[in-house]
PDB file of C-alpha atoms in Angstrom:
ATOM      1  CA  UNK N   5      57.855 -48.860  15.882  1.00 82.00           C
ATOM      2  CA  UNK N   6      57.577 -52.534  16.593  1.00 83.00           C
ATOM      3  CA  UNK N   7      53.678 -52.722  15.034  1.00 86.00           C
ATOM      4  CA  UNK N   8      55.461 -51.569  11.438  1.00 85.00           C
ATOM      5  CA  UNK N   9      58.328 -53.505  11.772  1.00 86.00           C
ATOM      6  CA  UNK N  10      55.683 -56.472  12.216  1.00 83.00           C
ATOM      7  CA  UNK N  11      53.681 -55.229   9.561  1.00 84.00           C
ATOM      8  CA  UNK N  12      56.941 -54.923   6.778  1.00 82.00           C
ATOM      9  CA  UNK N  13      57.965 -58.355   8.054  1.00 86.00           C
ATOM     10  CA  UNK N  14      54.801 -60.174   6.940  1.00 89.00           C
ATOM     11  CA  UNK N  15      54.652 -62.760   4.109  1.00 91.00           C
ATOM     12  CA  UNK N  16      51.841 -60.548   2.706  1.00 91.00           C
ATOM     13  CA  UNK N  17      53.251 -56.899   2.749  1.00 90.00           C
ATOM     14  CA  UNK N  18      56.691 -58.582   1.047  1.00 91.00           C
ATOM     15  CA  UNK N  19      54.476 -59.626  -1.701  1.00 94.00           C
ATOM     16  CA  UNK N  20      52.728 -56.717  -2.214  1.00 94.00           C
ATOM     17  CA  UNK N  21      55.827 -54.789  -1.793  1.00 94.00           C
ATOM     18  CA  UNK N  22      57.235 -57.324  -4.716  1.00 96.00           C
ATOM     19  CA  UNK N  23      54.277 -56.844  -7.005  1.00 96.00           C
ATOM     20  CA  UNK N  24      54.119 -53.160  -6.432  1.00 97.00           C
ATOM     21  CA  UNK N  25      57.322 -53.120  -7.696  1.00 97.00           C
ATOM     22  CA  UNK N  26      57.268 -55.348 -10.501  1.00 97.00           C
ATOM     23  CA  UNK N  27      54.407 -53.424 -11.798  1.00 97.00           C
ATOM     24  CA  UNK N  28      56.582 -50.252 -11.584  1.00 97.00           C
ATOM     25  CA  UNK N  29      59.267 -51.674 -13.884  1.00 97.00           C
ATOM     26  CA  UNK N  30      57.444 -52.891 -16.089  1.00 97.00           C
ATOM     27  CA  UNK N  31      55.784 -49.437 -16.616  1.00 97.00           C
ATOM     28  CA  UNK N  32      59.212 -47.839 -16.724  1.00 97.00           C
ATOM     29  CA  UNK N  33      59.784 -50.495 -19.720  1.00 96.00           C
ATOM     30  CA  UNK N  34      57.202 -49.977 -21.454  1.00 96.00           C
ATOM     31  CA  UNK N  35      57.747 -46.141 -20.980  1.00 95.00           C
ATOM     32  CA  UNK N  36      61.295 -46.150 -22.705  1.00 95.00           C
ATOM     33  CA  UNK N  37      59.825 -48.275 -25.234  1.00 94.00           C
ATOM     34  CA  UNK N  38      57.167 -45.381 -26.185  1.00 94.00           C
ATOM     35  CA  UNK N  39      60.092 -43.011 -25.601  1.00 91.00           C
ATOM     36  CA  UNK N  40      62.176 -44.453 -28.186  1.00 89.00           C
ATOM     37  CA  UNK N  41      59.329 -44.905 -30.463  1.00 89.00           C
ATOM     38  CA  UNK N  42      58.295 -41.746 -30.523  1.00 87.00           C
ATOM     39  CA  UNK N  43      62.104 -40.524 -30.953  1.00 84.00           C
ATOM     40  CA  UNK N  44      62.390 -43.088 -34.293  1.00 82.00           C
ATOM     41  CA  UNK N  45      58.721 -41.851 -35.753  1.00 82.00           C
ATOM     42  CA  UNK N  46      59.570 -37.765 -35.339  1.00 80.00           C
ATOM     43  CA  UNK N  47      62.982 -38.087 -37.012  1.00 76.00           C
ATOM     44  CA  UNK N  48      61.016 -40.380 -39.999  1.00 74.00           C
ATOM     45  CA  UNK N  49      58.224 -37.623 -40.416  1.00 72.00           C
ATOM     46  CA  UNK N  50      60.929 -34.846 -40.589  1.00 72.00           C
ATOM     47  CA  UNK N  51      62.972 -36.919 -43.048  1.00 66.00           C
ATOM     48  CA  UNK N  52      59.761 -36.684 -44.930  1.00 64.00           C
ATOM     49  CA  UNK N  53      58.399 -33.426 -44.211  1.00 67.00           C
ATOM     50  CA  UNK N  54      62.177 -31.707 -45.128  1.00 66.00           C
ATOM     51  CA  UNK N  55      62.401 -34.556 -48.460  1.00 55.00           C
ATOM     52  CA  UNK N  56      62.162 -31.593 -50.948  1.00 53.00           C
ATOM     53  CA  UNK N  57      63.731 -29.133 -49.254  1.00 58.00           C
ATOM     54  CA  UNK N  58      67.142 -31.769 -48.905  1.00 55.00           C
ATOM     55  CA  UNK N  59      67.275 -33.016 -52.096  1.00 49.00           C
ATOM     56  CA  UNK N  60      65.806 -31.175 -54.816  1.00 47.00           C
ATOM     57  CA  UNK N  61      65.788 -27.397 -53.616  1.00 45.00           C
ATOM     58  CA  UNK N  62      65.143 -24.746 -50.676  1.00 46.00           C
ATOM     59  CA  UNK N  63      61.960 -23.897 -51.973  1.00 45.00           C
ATOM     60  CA  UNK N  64      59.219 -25.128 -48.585  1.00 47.00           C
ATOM     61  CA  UNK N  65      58.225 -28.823 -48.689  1.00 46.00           C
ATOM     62  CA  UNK N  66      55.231 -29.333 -50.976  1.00 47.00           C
ATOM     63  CA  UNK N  67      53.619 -32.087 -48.286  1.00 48.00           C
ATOM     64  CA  UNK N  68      51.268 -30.518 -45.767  1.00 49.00           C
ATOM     65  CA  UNK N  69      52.726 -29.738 -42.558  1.00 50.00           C
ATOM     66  CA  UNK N  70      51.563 -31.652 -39.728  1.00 49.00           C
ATOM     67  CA  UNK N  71      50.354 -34.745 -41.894  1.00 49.00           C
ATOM     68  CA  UNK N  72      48.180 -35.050 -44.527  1.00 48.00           C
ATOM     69  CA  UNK N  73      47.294 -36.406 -47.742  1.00 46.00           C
ATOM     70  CA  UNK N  74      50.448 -34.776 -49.819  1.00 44.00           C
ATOM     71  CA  UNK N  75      53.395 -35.724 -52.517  1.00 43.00           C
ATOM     72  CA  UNK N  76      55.030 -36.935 -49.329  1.00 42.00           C
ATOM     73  CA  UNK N  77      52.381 -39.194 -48.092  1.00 41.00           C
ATOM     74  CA  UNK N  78      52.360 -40.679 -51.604  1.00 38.00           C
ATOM     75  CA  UNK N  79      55.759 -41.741 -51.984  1.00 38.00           C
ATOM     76  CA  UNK N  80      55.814 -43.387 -48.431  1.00 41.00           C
ATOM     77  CA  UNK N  81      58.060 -40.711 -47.266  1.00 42.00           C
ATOM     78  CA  UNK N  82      55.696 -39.362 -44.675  1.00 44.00           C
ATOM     79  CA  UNK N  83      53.414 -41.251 -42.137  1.00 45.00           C
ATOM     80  CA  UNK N  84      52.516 -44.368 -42.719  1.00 44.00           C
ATOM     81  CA  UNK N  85      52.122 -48.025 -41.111  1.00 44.00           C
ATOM     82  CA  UNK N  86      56.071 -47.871 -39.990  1.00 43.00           C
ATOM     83  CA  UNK N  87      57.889 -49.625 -42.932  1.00 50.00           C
ATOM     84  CA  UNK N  88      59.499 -46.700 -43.697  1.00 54.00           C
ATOM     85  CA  UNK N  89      61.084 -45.764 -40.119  1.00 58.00           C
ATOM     86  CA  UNK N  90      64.796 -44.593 -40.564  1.00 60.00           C
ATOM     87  CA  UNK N  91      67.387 -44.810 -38.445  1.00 63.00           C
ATOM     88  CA  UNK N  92      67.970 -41.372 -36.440  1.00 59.00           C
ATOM     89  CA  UNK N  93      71.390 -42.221 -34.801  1.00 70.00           C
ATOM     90  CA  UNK N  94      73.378 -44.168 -37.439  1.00 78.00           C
ATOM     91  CA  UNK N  95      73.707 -44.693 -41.274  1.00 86.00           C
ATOM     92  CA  UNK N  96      75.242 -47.522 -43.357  1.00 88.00           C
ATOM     93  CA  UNK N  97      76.096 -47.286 -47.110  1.00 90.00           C
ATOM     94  CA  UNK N  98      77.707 -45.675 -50.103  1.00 93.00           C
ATOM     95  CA  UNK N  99      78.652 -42.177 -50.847  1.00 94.00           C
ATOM     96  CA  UNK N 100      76.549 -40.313 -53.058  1.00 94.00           C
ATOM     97  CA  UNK N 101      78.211 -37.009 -52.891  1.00 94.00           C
ATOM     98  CA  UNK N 102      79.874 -34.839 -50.922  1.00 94.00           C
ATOM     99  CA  UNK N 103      80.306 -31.316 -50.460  1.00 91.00           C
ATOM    100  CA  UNK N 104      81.545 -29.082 -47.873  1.00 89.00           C
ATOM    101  CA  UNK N 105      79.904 -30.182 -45.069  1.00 92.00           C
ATOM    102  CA  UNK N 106      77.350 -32.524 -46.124  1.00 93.00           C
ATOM    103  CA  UNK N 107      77.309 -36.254 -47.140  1.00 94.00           C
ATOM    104  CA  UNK N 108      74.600 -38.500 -49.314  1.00 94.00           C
ATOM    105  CA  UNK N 109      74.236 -41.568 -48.919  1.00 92.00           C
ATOM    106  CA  UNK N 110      72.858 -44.469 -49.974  1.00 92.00           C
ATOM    107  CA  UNK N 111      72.084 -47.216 -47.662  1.00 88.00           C
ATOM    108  CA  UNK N 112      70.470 -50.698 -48.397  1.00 85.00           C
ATOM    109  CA  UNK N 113      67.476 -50.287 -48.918  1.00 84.00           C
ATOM    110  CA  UNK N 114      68.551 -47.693 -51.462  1.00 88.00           C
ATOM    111  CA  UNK N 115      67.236 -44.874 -49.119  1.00 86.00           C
ATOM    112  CA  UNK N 116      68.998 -41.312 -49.924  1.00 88.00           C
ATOM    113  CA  UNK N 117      70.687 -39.901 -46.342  1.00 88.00           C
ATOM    114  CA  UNK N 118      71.692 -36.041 -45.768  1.00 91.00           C
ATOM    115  CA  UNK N 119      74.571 -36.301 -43.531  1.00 93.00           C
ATOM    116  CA  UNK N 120      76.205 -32.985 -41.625  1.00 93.00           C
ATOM    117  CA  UNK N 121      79.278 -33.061 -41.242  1.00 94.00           C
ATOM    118  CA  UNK N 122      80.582 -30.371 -38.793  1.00 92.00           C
ATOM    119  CA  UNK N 123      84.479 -29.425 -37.218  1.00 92.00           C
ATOM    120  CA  UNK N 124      83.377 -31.341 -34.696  1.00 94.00           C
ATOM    121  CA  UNK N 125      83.096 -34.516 -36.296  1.00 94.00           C
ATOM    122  CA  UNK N 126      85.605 -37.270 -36.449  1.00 94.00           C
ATOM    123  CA  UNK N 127      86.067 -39.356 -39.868  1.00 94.00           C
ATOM    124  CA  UNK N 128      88.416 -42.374 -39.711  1.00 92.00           C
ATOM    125  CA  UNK N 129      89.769 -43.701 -42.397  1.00 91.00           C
ATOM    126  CA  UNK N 130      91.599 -47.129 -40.838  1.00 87.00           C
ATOM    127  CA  UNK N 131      93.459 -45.584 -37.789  1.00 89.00           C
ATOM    128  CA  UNK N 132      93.917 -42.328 -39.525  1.00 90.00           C
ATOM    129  CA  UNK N 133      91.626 -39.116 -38.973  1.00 92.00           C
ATOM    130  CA  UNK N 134      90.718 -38.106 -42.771  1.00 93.00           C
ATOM    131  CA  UNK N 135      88.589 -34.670 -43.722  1.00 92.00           C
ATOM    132  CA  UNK N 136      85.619 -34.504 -45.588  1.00 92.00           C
ATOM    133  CA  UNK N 137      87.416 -33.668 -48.937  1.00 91.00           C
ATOM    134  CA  UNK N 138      88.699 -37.113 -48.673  1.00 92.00           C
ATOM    135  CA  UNK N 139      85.768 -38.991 -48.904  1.00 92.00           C
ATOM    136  CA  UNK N 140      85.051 -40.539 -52.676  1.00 92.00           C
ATOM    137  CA  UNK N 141      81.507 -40.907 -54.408  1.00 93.00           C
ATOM    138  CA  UNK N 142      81.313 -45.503 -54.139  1.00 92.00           C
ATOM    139  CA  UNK N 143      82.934 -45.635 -50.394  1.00 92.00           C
ATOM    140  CA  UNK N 144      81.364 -46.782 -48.264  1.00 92.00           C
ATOM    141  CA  UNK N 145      80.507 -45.282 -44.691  1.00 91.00           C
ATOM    142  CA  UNK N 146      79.206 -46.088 -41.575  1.00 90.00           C
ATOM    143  CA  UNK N 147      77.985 -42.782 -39.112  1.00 91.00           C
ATOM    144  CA  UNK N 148      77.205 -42.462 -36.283  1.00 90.00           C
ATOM    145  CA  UNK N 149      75.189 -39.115 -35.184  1.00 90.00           C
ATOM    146  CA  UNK N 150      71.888 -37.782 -33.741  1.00 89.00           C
ATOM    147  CA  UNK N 151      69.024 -36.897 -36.019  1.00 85.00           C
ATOM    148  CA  UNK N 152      68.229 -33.148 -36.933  1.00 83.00           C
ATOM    149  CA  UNK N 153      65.168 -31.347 -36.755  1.00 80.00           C
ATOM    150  CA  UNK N 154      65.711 -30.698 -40.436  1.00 83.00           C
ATOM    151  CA  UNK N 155      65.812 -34.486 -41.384  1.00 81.00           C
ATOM    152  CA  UNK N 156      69.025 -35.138 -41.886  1.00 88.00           C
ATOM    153  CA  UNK N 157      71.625 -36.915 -39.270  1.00 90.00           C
ATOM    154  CA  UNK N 158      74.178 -34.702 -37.342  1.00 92.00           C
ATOM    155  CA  UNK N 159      77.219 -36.939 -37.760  1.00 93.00           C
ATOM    156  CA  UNK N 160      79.612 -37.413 -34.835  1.00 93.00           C
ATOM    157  CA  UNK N 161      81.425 -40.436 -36.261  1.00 92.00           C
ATOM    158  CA  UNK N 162      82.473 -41.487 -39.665  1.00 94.00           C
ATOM    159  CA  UNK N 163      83.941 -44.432 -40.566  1.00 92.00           C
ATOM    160  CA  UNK N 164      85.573 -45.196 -43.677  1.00 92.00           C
ATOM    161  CA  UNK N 165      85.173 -48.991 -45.278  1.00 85.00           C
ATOM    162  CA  UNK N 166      87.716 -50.224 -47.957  1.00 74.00           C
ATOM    163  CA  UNK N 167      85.583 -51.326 -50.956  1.00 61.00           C
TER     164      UNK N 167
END
């Protein structure tokens, strides 16, 4: 007992230790980076993959599945060198239409947005709690959500901007 208490109280075990260490949060870093990555680029190629299907019909997506050279690809809806990442967990921007439960929007960049809108979610207009047959084409809307496997985002928050 008294050799490894020598041992752990040496100048060079403490820096190993330290190093060891280091080098184990920086993986961890670098490992939530990929993580969230990863989580960003699948919710962009379903947004692409499901582009059809959301806005122009039900009929199956005309791009390839799993990548490809397709209609998709062409636009710079699918794949490509990142520039065209969306954000999975929140939306800014006007209305575009609504229907029963589902929202359009458009944000900056002029991007098009399916939103679902379940019983679960919470719309604020101000301090007031509002329903989705409140909501005008021109507001505009920030929501919060978590992205679907069908490309569009599963709202959780809406909030309601004056114009």
């Amino acid at each position: 007992m008294k050799e490894i208490i020598e041992i752990v109280s040496t100048k060079t075990f403490k820096s190993t230790f330290f190093l060891v260490a280091l080098l184990a949060l920086i993986l961890l870093a670098f490992s939530a980076g990929i993580g969230v990555g990863l989580h960003k680029a699948r919710y962009s190629y379903r947004w692409g993959e499901n582009y059809e299907r959301n806005f122009i019909s039900q009929r199956p997506p005309m791009m390839p599945p799993h990548g490809g050279e397709g209609p998709g690809d062409m636009m710079g809806f699918g794949g490509g060198d990142g520039r065209q990442m969306r954000n999975a967990n929140g939306l800014a921007g006007m209305v575009v239409s609504v229907t029963d439960n589902l929202i359009v929007i458009k944000d900056k960049d002029n991007n098009e947005n399916m939103v679902n809108v379940t019983e679960k979610t919470i719309i604020k207009a101000g301090k007031n709690d509002i329903k989705i047959g409140d909501l005008r084409v021109d507001e505009k809307l920030v929501i919060i959500g978590k992205p679907g496997d069908d490309g569009k985002v599963n709202a959780d928050l809406i909030r309601v901007f004056e114009k």
